[in-house]
């Protein structure tokens, strides 16, 4: 194991030992974090030995260090991607000027809010997923769940580091609050709606990691462009870990689809009743789960027309994902036409950046859908999976609360209410999926509703014992 920082209480590559005040503050927060992990992290698996990847440095050899350990012993650390020398602001009104190593006073409260909102999602998802270990479809999947959970814990550390290091007393108070709000808590909920949705089945987990972790990827990509260099470096490293979470989502849904197609072929039918009787999840039900989690995640990008998005971009705080791939980085003369229920509205491009981001996110979401549809096509089945329109079931922006079908067409409210159960999971769907959630823990065995993965973790076989339960 690397000796670099592991002698330290808090593994890090930010020279924490040279800043005693900061080190003490974080060491004071650490036991609060561990208590939160025990109370709100994966329920009843503290003693399990889990095959986990731990980041011990940011270079190619160090960021994916594998070993077996108990989750409370995971070394949550602070890692920033290497500094880019002479880095300049890449967009907005201050484009070309040196990036900020400290927070400019006038942006302090906005930057703090952006970091807190991002930070809040990390422990929220751990809380949402805390009961899923009891119904894992295999040890391979159980391990992946725990890998995601410990890394979301580390992402919380990443944001708490920024709050402690750059926002003084306010930042320290926010760091405590990040442990005080809880997913779904009636009095102190998490900040964003999607992160308060209950998650009690693995099909939802796979949809969440496909759609909602991908929103995370897009948020991190936009912060990676930030003029506030410590935020940029923090998010660039988080992105390397985040890729695995979306992998779990995409391959998870692929495996569910594959199993369903196998059952359809064996039975020679596409009748959902018969497919369900075999213990597999029919394709229309999978489509309803996709509609639910995709539409929920689309709200995370905010309103189509937003003065906050304009201010955050113009100031340099938050860019577009993949900013260098655009031509115009200032956007003072650009405009975009946004469709609203009242008709088309042309707004300054700066005010439409949430929509720009949502559109590129949806393109990224399409990649997996195409892959699943190729599998379905090869199996000779007629149905195709699809993403709902970005106007469907929105709670934020001009389309919020509008009766819109999955193709984005405004329809009568009465028709919308009636057809909603064709579009998102019904109580019956959820009850059926829950019934399937029986835990399978023999190495290499899979639950009946999901196909095995194509390969194991880190070149190990699929039947490797990824988790030793005590
Ligand atoms: Fe994360
Ligand atoms: Fe994630």
Short mmCIF file of C-alpha atoms and ligand atoms in Angstrom, two decimals:
data_model
loop_
_atom_site.label_atom_id
_atom_site.label_comp_id
_atom_site.label_asym_id
_atom_site.label_seq_id
_atom_site.Cartn_x
_atom_site.Cartn_y
_atom_site.Cartn_z
CA UNK A 1 0.00 0.00 0.00
CA UNK A 2 1.20 3.50 -0.74
CA UNK A 3 2.98 5.18 2.14
CA UNK A 4 2.24 8.64 0.81
CA UNK A 5 -0.63 9.65 3.03
CA UNK A 6 -1.82 6.51 4.70
CA UNK A 7 -0.01 7.28 7.92
CA UNK A 8 -2.32 10.28 8.11
CA UNK A 9 -5.73 10.10 9.70
CA UNK A 10 -7.16 11.60 6.54
CA UNK A 11 -5.47 10.37 3.35
CA UNK A 12 -4.93 13.33 1.06
CA UNK A 13 -2.83 14.90 -1.64
CA UNK A 14 -3.49 18.48 -0.54
CA UNK A 15 -0.67 18.81 2.01
CA UNK A 16 -3.07 18.75 4.90
CA UNK A 17 -0.21 18.34 7.39
CA UNK A 18 1.02 21.82 6.47
CA UNK A 19 -2.25 23.44 7.46
CA UNK A 20 -2.83 22.51 11.08
CA UNK A 21 -6.03 24.54 11.47
CA UNK A 22 -7.67 22.91 8.49
CA UNK A 23 -6.40 19.49 9.51
CA UNK A 24 -7.85 19.89 13.00
CA UNK A 25 -11.18 21.08 11.63
CA UNK A 26 -11.45 18.09 9.32
CA UNK A 27 -10.35 15.69 12.06
CA UNK A 28 -13.13 17.14 14.16
CA UNK A 29 -15.65 16.48 11.36
CA UNK A 30 -14.35 12.94 10.68
CA UNK A 31 -16.01 11.19 13.68
CA UNK A 32 -19.30 12.88 12.80
CA UNK A 33 -18.99 11.47 9.30
CA UNK A 34 -18.25 7.98 10.66
CA UNK A 35 -21.23 8.16 12.98
CA UNK A 36 -23.39 9.19 10.02
CA UNK A 37 -22.01 6.22 8.04
CA UNK A 38 -22.91 3.81 10.86
CA UNK A 39 -26.41 5.22 11.21
CA UNK A 40 -27.28 6.06 7.62
CA UNK A 41 -24.89 3.97 5.49
CA UNK A 42 -25.56 0.41 4.26
CA UNK A 43 -27.70 -1.18 6.90
CA UNK A 44 -26.28 -4.23 8.75
CA UNK A 45 -23.14 -4.73 6.65
CA UNK A 46 -20.52 -3.15 8.90
CA UNK A 47 -18.80 -6.47 9.54
CA UNK A 48 -18.84 -7.71 5.94
CA UNK A 49 -15.53 -8.04 4.11
CA UNK A 50 -15.92 -6.36 0.75
CA UNK A 51 -13.68 -6.35 -2.31
CA UNK A 52 -13.34 -2.60 -2.84
CA UNK A 53 -11.43 -0.12 -4.90
CA UNK A 54 -9.85 2.67 -2.88
CA UNK A 55 -8.26 5.82 -4.26
CA UNK A 56 -4.80 6.23 -2.75
CA UNK A 57 -3.50 8.78 -5.24
CA UNK A 58 -4.72 10.42 -8.42
CA UNK A 59 -2.29 8.85 -10.87
CA UNK A 60 -3.02 5.86 -13.07
CA UNK A 61 -1.63 3.34 -10.57
CA UNK A 62 -3.11 4.82 -7.43
CA UNK A 63 -6.68 5.74 -8.10
CA UNK A 64 -7.97 2.20 -8.36
CA UNK A 65 -6.30 0.21 -5.63
CA UNK A 66 -8.19 -3.04 -4.92
CA UNK A 67 -8.39 -4.96 -1.67
CA UNK A 68 -10.75 -6.60 0.80
CA UNK A 69 -11.89 -4.55 3.77
CA UNK A 70 -14.81 -3.71 5.99
CA UNK A 71 -16.64 -0.59 4.82
CA UNK A 72 -16.22 1.43 8.04
CA UNK A 73 -12.45 0.96 7.55
CA UNK A 74 -12.54 2.46 4.05
CA UNK A 75 -9.96 5.25 3.79
CA UNK A 76 -12.09 8.19 2.76
CA UNK A 77 -9.62 10.78 1.58
CA UNK A 78 -9.20 14.10 -0.14
CA UNK A 79 -7.82 13.95 -3.64
CA UNK A 80 -7.55 16.72 -6.20
CA UNK A 81 -6.52 16.18 -9.80
CA UNK A 82 -3.10 17.63 -10.57
CA UNK A 83 -2.95 21.38 -11.05
CA UNK A 84 -2.71 22.63 -14.63
CA UNK A 85 0.07 25.20 -14.64
CA UNK A 86 -0.91 28.71 -15.70
CA UNK A 87 -4.52 27.63 -16.07
CA UNK A 88 -6.76 30.42 -17.40
CA UNK A 89 -10.51 30.99 -17.12
CA UNK A 90 -12.05 29.29 -20.15
CA UNK A 91 -15.41 31.06 -20.51
CA UNK A 92 -17.54 33.97 -19.36
CA UNK A 93 -16.76 37.66 -18.98
CA UNK A 94 -13.36 37.04 -17.38
CA UNK A 95 -12.20 34.58 -19.99
CA UNK A 96 -8.41 34.45 -20.38
CA UNK A 97 -7.65 35.75 -16.88
CA UNK A 98 -5.87 33.53 -14.36
CA UNK A 99 -8.11 31.08 -12.47
CA UNK A 100 -8.87 31.77 -8.80
CA UNK A 101 -7.03 29.98 -6.03
CA UNK A 102 -9.23 31.68 -3.45
CA UNK A 103 -12.91 32.53 -3.55
CA UNK A 104 -13.56 36.11 -4.73
CA UNK A 105 -15.72 37.86 -2.11
CA UNK A 106 -18.52 38.74 -4.50
CA UNK A 107 -19.03 35.08 -5.51
CA UNK A 108 -18.67 33.60 -2.07
CA UNK A 109 -22.29 32.88 -1.20
CA UNK A 110 -23.16 31.59 -4.69
CA UNK A 111 -20.16 29.28 -4.83
CA UNK A 112 -20.91 28.00 -1.36
CA UNK A 113 -24.49 27.25 -2.38
CA UNK A 114 -23.35 25.42 -5.52
CA UNK A 115 -20.89 23.30 -3.53
CA UNK A 116 -23.41 22.55 -0.79
CA UNK A 117 -26.05 21.52 -3.33
CA UNK A 118 -23.61 19.19 -5.07
CA UNK A 119 -22.30 17.89 -1.73
CA UNK A 120 -25.81 17.19 -0.46
CA UNK A 121 -26.52 14.68 -3.24
CA UNK A 122 -23.57 12.46 -2.29
CA UNK A 123 -24.66 11.30 1.20
CA UNK A 124 -28.30 11.50 0.07
CA UNK A 125 -27.80 8.68 -2.42
CA UNK A 126 -26.11 6.52 0.23
CA UNK A 127 -29.13 7.04 2.46
CA UNK A 128 -31.54 6.21 -0.36
CA UNK A 129 -29.71 2.95 -1.06
CA UNK A 130 -29.08 1.83 2.50
CA UNK A 131 -31.55 -1.08 2.59
CA UNK A 132 -30.76 -2.53 -0.83
CA UNK A 133 -28.02 -4.85 0.43
CA UNK A 134 -30.69 -7.09 1.94
CA UNK A 135 -32.17 -7.89 -1.47
CA UNK A 136 -29.07 -8.09 -3.68
CA UNK A 137 -29.43 -10.23 -6.83
CA UNK A 138 -25.81 -11.49 -6.47
CA UNK A 139 -22.59 -10.92 -4.53
CA UNK A 140 -21.17 -9.18 -7.61
CA UNK A 141 -24.01 -6.66 -7.48
CA UNK A 142 -23.77 -6.31 -3.72
CA UNK A 143 -20.13 -5.39 -4.07
CA UNK A 144 -20.91 -2.81 -6.77
CA UNK A 145 -23.56 -1.23 -4.56
CA UNK A 146 -21.08 -0.92 -1.70
CA UNK A 147 -18.38 0.44 -4.04
CA UNK A 148 -20.75 3.19 -5.13
CA UNK A 149 -21.74 3.90 -1.52
CA UNK A 150 -18.17 4.33 -0.23
CA UNK A 151 -17.30 6.52 -3.22
CA UNK A 152 -20.33 8.76 -2.68
CA UNK A 153 -19.05 9.05 0.88
CA UNK A 154 -15.72 10.15 -0.53
CA UNK A 155 -17.43 12.68 -2.77
CA UNK A 156 -18.98 14.14 0.35
CA UNK A 157 -15.45 14.44 1.75
CA UNK A 158 -14.38 16.19 -1.45
CA UNK A 159 -17.05 18.89 -1.03
CA UNK A 160 -16.54 19.16 2.73
CA UNK A 161 -12.85 19.77 2.12
CA UNK A 162 -13.71 22.76 -0.10
CA UNK A 163 -16.17 24.11 2.46
CA UNK A 164 -13.64 23.82 5.29
CA UNK A 165 -10.66 25.07 3.34
CA UNK A 166 -12.22 28.06 1.57
CA UNK A 167 -15.40 29.17 3.36
CA UNK A 168 -14.38 29.61 6.99
CA UNK A 169 -16.96 29.29 9.71
CA UNK A 170 -19.90 29.28 7.26
CA UNK A 171 -18.28 26.39 5.45
CA UNK A 172 -17.80 24.40 8.66
CA UNK A 173 -21.45 24.92 9.58
CA UNK A 174 -22.54 23.77 6.13
CA UNK A 175 -20.38 20.65 6.52
CA UNK A 176 -22.28 19.76 9.69
CA UNK A 177 -25.60 20.39 7.96
CA UNK A 178 -24.63 17.96 5.21
CA UNK A 179 -24.79 15.24 7.84
CA UNK A 180 -27.96 16.59 9.48
CA UNK A 181 -30.29 16.57 6.47
CA UNK A 182 -31.50 13.10 5.49
CA UNK A 183 -33.08 11.65 2.39
CA UNK A 184 -36.86 11.59 2.69
CA UNK A 185 -36.83 13.19 6.16
CA UNK A 186 -40.06 15.16 6.61
CA UNK A 187 -38.39 17.88 8.72
CA UNK A 188 -34.91 18.04 7.23
CA UNK A 189 -34.98 16.56 3.73
CA UNK A 190 -32.14 16.59 1.22
CA UNK A 191 -32.08 19.68 -1.01
CA UNK A 192 -33.12 18.16 -4.35
CA UNK A 193 -36.35 16.19 -4.88
CA UNK A 194 -34.85 13.21 -6.74
CA UNK A 195 -32.61 12.55 -3.75
CA UNK A 196 -35.62 12.21 -1.46
CA UNK A 197 -37.32 9.55 -3.59
CA UNK A 198 -37.46 6.19 -1.83
CA UNK A 199 -35.41 3.44 -3.42
CA UNK A 200 -36.39 -0.04 -2.38
CA UNK A 201 -35.63 -2.18 -5.42
CA UNK A 202 -32.67 -2.88 -7.66
CA UNK A 203 -34.35 -1.94 -10.92
CA UNK A 204 -34.71 1.54 -9.44
CA UNK A 205 -31.06 1.44 -8.37
CA UNK A 206 -29.95 0.64 -11.91
CA UNK A 207 -32.16 3.42 -13.29
CA UNK A 208 -30.88 5.82 -10.64
CA UNK A 209 -27.24 5.05 -11.40
CA UNK A 210 -27.95 5.31 -15.12
CA UNK A 211 -29.89 8.59 -15.05
CA UNK A 212 -29.17 10.34 -11.76
CA UNK A 213 -25.47 9.57 -11.46
CA UNK A 214 -25.23 10.76 -15.04
CA UNK A 215 -26.74 14.07 -13.98
CA UNK A 216 -23.91 14.01 -11.42
CA UNK A 217 -21.43 13.48 -14.23
CA UNK A 218 -22.78 16.55 -16.07
CA UNK A 219 -22.72 18.71 -12.94
CA UNK A 220 -19.14 17.62 -12.21
CA UNK A 221 -18.13 18.29 -15.81
CA UNK A 222 -19.51 21.82 -15.61
CA UNK A 223 -17.70 22.41 -12.30
CA UNK A 224 -14.51 20.95 -13.80
CA UNK A 225 -14.53 24.05 -16.05
CA UNK A 226 -14.89 26.42 -13.08
CA UNK A 227 -12.64 29.42 -12.61
CA UNK A 228 -12.41 28.40 -8.93
CA UNK A 229 -9.47 26.08 -9.44
CA UNK A 230 -9.78 23.92 -6.27
CA UNK A 231 -13.37 23.11 -7.29
CA UNK A 232 -12.26 22.28 -10.81
CA UNK A 233 -9.50 19.95 -9.61
CA UNK A 234 -11.77 18.26 -7.07
CA UNK A 235 -14.45 17.56 -9.65
CA UNK A 236 -12.01 16.34 -12.28
CA UNK A 237 -10.91 13.57 -9.95
CA UNK A 238 -14.46 12.73 -8.85
CA UNK A 239 -15.33 12.10 -12.51
CA UNK A 240 -12.93 9.16 -12.68
CA UNK A 241 -14.85 7.44 -9.87
CA UNK A 242 -18.26 8.46 -11.18
CA UNK A 243 -17.78 6.47 -14.40
CA UNK A 244 -18.17 3.21 -12.48
CA UNK A 245 -21.55 4.28 -11.07
CA UNK A 246 -22.96 4.79 -14.55
CA UNK A 247 -21.37 1.51 -15.65
CA UNK A 248 -23.38 -0.23 -12.93
CA UNK A 249 -26.54 1.43 -14.22
CA UNK A 250 -26.00 0.72 -17.89
CA UNK A 251 -24.85 -2.88 -17.50
CA UNK A 252 -27.49 -3.48 -14.81
CA UNK A 253 -30.32 -2.50 -17.15
CA UNK A 254 -28.64 -4.45 -20.00
CA UNK A 255 -28.60 -7.58 -17.87
CA UNK A 256 -32.25 -7.18 -16.89
CA UNK A 257 -33.19 -6.73 -20.57
CA UNK A 258 -31.06 -9.74 -21.56
CA UNK A 259 -32.71 -11.99 -19.00
CA UNK A 260 -36.16 -10.83 -20.13
CA UNK A 261 -35.30 -11.55 -23.78
CA UNK A 262 -34.06 -15.02 -22.83
CA UNK A 263 -37.32 -15.77 -21.06
CA UNK A 264 -39.34 -14.39 -24.00
CA UNK A 265 -37.47 -16.71 -26.35
CA UNK A 266 -37.84 -19.75 -24.08
CA UNK A 267 -41.58 -19.14 -23.72
CA UNK A 268 -42.10 -17.91 -27.27
CA UNK A 269 -44.22 -15.00 -26.05
CA UNK A 270 -44.17 -11.30 -25.27
CA UNK A 271 -47.12 -11.58 -22.89
CA UNK A 272 -46.12 -9.65 -19.72
CA UNK A 273 -48.20 -11.96 -17.54
CA UNK A 274 -46.33 -15.07 -18.65
CA UNK A 275 -42.96 -13.33 -18.51
CA UNK A 276 -43.67 -12.21 -14.97
CA UNK A 277 -44.79 -15.69 -14.04
CA UNK A 278 -41.28 -16.85 -14.99
CA UNK A 279 -39.82 -14.28 -12.58
CA UNK A 280 -38.50 -11.87 -15.23
CA UNK A 281 -39.43 -8.21 -15.75
CA UNK A 282 -41.41 -7.54 -18.93
CA UNK A 283 -40.10 -4.81 -21.26
CA UNK A 284 -43.09 -2.44 -20.79
CA UNK A 285 -42.41 -2.39 -17.05
CA UNK A 286 -38.73 -1.61 -17.71
CA UNK A 287 -39.90 1.24 -19.97
CA UNK A 288 -42.06 2.68 -17.16
CA UNK A 289 -39.08 2.64 -14.77
CA UNK A 290 -36.97 4.43 -17.40
CA UNK A 291 -39.69 7.08 -17.82
CA UNK A 292 -39.90 7.62 -14.08
CA UNK A 293 -36.21 8.04 -13.32
CA UNK A 294 -35.34 9.91 -16.49
CA UNK A 295 -38.05 12.52 -15.94
CA UNK A 296 -37.15 12.85 -12.29
CA UNK A 297 -33.48 13.41 -13.17
CA UNK A 298 -34.27 15.99 -15.88
CA UNK A 299 -35.52 18.40 -13.21
CA UNK A 300 -32.05 18.38 -11.62
CA UNK A 301 -30.80 20.66 -14.41
CA UNK A 302 -33.18 23.40 -13.30
CA UNK A 303 -35.50 25.66 -15.23
CA UNK A 304 -35.20 26.04 -19.01
CA UNK A 305 -34.91 29.80 -18.57
CA UNK A 306 -32.72 30.81 -15.65
CA UNK A 307 -30.99 34.00 -14.59
CA UNK A 308 -28.87 31.98 -12.13
CA UNK A 309 -27.40 29.91 -14.95
CA UNK A 310 -26.55 33.16 -16.76
CA UNK A 311 -24.84 34.68 -13.72
CA UNK A 312 -22.92 31.49 -12.89
CA UNK A 313 -21.58 31.25 -16.42
CA UNK A 314 -20.79 34.94 -16.95
CA UNK A 315 -18.84 35.06 -13.68
CA UNK A 316 -16.84 31.91 -14.48
CA UNK A 317 -18.22 29.82 -11.62
CA UNK A 318 -19.88 27.12 -13.69
CA UNK A 319 -19.23 26.35 -17.36
CA UNK A 320 -20.86 24.02 -19.82
CA UNK A 321 -19.81 20.35 -19.78
CA UNK A 322 -16.98 20.01 -22.34
CA UNK A 323 -16.69 23.80 -22.64
CA UNK A 324 -13.64 23.61 -24.98
CA UNK A 325 -15.75 21.87 -27.64
CA UNK A 326 -17.90 25.01 -28.13
CA UNK A 327 -16.94 27.94 -30.40
CA UNK A 328 -18.32 30.86 -28.41
CA UNK A 329 -17.27 30.96 -24.74
CA UNK A 330 -18.70 34.36 -23.82
CA UNK A 331 -22.24 34.07 -25.22
CA UNK A 332 -23.06 37.76 -24.90
CA UNK A 333 -24.52 37.85 -28.44
CA UNK A 334 -26.08 34.40 -28.70
CA UNK A 335 -29.73 33.46 -28.29
CA UNK A 336 -31.72 30.27 -28.08
CA UNK A 337 -35.35 29.48 -28.79
CA UNK A 338 -37.11 27.61 -26.01
CA UNK A 339 -40.46 25.90 -26.47
CA UNK A 340 -42.89 26.63 -23.66
CA UNK A 341 -46.58 25.73 -23.29
CA UNK A 342 -47.34 29.34 -24.31
CA UNK A 343 -45.27 29.06 -27.50
CA UNK A 344 -41.69 29.56 -28.62
CA UNK A 345 -39.64 32.10 -26.68
CA UNK A 346 -36.27 33.42 -27.78
CA UNK A 347 -34.01 34.15 -24.80
CA UNK A 348 -30.36 35.13 -24.40
CA UNK A 349 -28.24 31.98 -24.62
CA UNK A 350 -26.81 32.74 -21.17
CA UNK A 351 -30.28 32.27 -19.71
CA UNK A 352 -30.80 28.99 -21.57
CA UNK A 353 -27.71 27.14 -20.35
CA UNK A 354 -29.65 24.72 -18.14
CA UNK A 355 -31.43 23.61 -21.30
CA UNK A 356 -28.15 23.35 -23.24
CA UNK A 357 -26.84 21.08 -20.50
CA UNK A 358 -30.07 19.05 -20.38
CA UNK A 359 -29.90 18.47 -24.13
CA UNK A 360 -26.33 17.17 -24.05
CA UNK A 361 -27.24 15.01 -21.05
CA UNK A 362 -30.13 13.45 -22.97
CA UNK A 363 -27.82 12.67 -25.90
CA UNK A 364 -25.56 10.83 -23.47
CA UNK A 365 -28.57 8.96 -22.06
CA UNK A 366 -29.48 7.79 -25.58
CA UNK A 367 -26.29 5.73 -25.94
CA UNK A 368 -27.42 3.00 -23.55
CA UNK A 369 -30.94 2.99 -24.96
CA UNK A 370 -29.53 2.31 -28.43
CA UNK A 371 -27.51 -0.58 -27.04
CA UNK A 372 -30.53 -2.12 -25.32
CA UNK A 373 -32.58 -1.73 -28.47
CA UNK A 374 -29.93 -3.53 -30.51
CA UNK A 375 -30.22 -6.45 -28.09
CA UNK A 376 -34.01 -6.41 -28.46
CA UNK A 377 -33.77 -6.20 -32.24
CA UNK A 378 -31.30 -9.09 -32.41
CA UNK A 379 -33.72 -11.14 -30.31
CA UNK A 380 -36.37 -10.54 -32.98
CA UNK A 381 -38.68 -8.54 -30.72
CA UNK A 382 -40.68 -5.58 -32.01
CA UNK A 383 -40.78 -3.33 -28.94
CA UNK A 384 -38.23 -0.53 -28.64
CA UNK A 385 -37.24 1.26 -25.44
CA UNK A 386 -37.06 5.06 -25.50
CA UNK A 387 -36.49 8.11 -23.34
CA UNK A 388 -39.48 10.29 -22.45
CA UNK A 389 -39.65 13.83 -23.81
CA UNK A 390 -37.90 16.39 -21.61
CA UNK A 391 -41.32 18.03 -21.09
CA UNK A 392 -42.86 14.91 -19.56
CA UNK A 393 -43.69 14.91 -15.83
CA UNK A 394 -41.60 17.95 -15.07
CA UNK A 395 -41.81 19.73 -11.73
CA UNK A 396 -39.48 22.63 -12.57
CA UNK A 397 -39.53 25.09 -15.47
CA UNK A 398 -42.26 26.17 -17.91
CA UNK A 399 -43.48 22.58 -18.36
CA UNK A 400 -43.92 21.97 -14.64
CA UNK A 401 -47.26 20.38 -13.86
CA UNK A 402 -48.36 20.41 -17.51
CA UNK A 403 -50.32 17.43 -18.84
CA UNK A 404 -47.81 16.25 -21.43
CA UNK A 405 -47.45 12.77 -22.90
CA UNK A 406 -44.12 10.95 -23.18
CA UNK A 407 -43.66 12.39 -26.69
CA UNK A 408 -43.94 15.92 -25.32
CA UNK A 409 -47.42 16.65 -26.62
CA UNK A 410 -49.84 18.68 -24.51
CA UNK A 411 -53.00 16.64 -23.92
CA UNK A 412 -56.17 17.04 -21.90
CA UNK A 413 -55.53 16.78 -18.17
CA UNK A 414 -58.15 14.08 -17.81
CA UNK A 415 -56.42 11.97 -20.47
CA UNK A 416 -53.05 12.58 -18.82
CA UNK A 417 -54.28 11.40 -15.42
CA UNK A 418 -55.84 8.34 -17.01
CA UNK A 419 -52.79 7.35 -19.06
CA UNK A 420 -50.13 8.10 -16.46
CA UNK A 421 -50.23 4.49 -15.34
CA UNK A 422 -49.18 3.40 -18.83
CA UNK A 423 -46.13 5.63 -18.51
CA UNK A 424 -44.73 5.32 -14.99
CA UNK A 425 -44.66 2.32 -12.63
CA UNK A 426 -48.01 1.53 -11.06
CA UNK A 427 -48.47 0.21 -7.54
CA UNK A 428 -48.90 -3.23 -9.11
CA UNK A 429 -45.61 -2.89 -11.01
CA UNK A 430 -43.79 -1.88 -7.85
CA UNK A 431 -45.35 -4.69 -5.85
CA UNK A 432 -44.31 -7.19 -8.52
CA UNK A 433 -40.73 -5.88 -8.72
CA UNK A 434 -40.50 -5.97 -4.92
CA UNK A 435 -41.59 -9.56 -4.92
CA UNK A 436 -38.56 -10.40 -7.09
CA UNK A 437 -36.14 -8.76 -4.68
CA UNK A 438 -34.99 -11.89 -2.89
CA UNK A 439 -31.37 -11.88 -1.92
CA UNK A 440 -28.96 -14.24 -3.64
CA UNK A 441 -25.56 -14.65 -1.99
CA UNK A 442 -24.02 -17.86 -3.32
CA UNK A 443 -20.90 -16.83 -5.28
CA UNK A 444 -21.61 -16.70 -9.01
CA UNK A 445 -25.38 -17.21 -8.70
CA UNK A 446 -27.82 -14.61 -10.01
CA UNK A 447 -31.45 -13.85 -9.18
CA UNK A 448 -33.89 -15.07 -11.83
CA UNK A 449 -34.71 -11.59 -13.10
CA UNK A 450 -31.17 -10.65 -14.14
CA UNK A 451 -28.51 -12.17 -16.42
CA UNK A 452 -24.93 -12.59 -15.15
CA UNK A 453 -22.43 -9.84 -16.01
CA UNK A 454 -20.08 -10.44 -18.93
CA UNK A 455 -17.05 -10.25 -16.66
CA UNK A 456 -16.12 -9.83 -13.02
CA UNK A 457 -14.38 -6.98 -11.23
CA UNK A 458 -10.71 -6.22 -11.87
CA UNK A 459 -10.17 -9.37 -13.96
CA UNK A 460 -11.59 -11.67 -11.29
CA UNK A 461 -14.20 -14.22 -12.31
CA UNK A 462 -17.92 -13.60 -11.94
CA UNK A 463 -18.15 -16.31 -9.26
CA UNK A 464 -15.45 -14.75 -7.10
CA UNK A 465 -16.68 -14.17 -3.54
CA UNK A 466 -16.81 -10.37 -3.69
CA UNK A 467 -18.42 -10.04 -0.28
CA UNK A 468 -17.92 -12.23 2.78
CA UNK A 469 -20.96 -11.78 4.98
CA UNK A 470 -20.36 -12.31 8.69
FE1 LIG B 1 -20.86 11.20 -6.42
FE1 LIG B 2 -22.16 8.61 -8.26
#
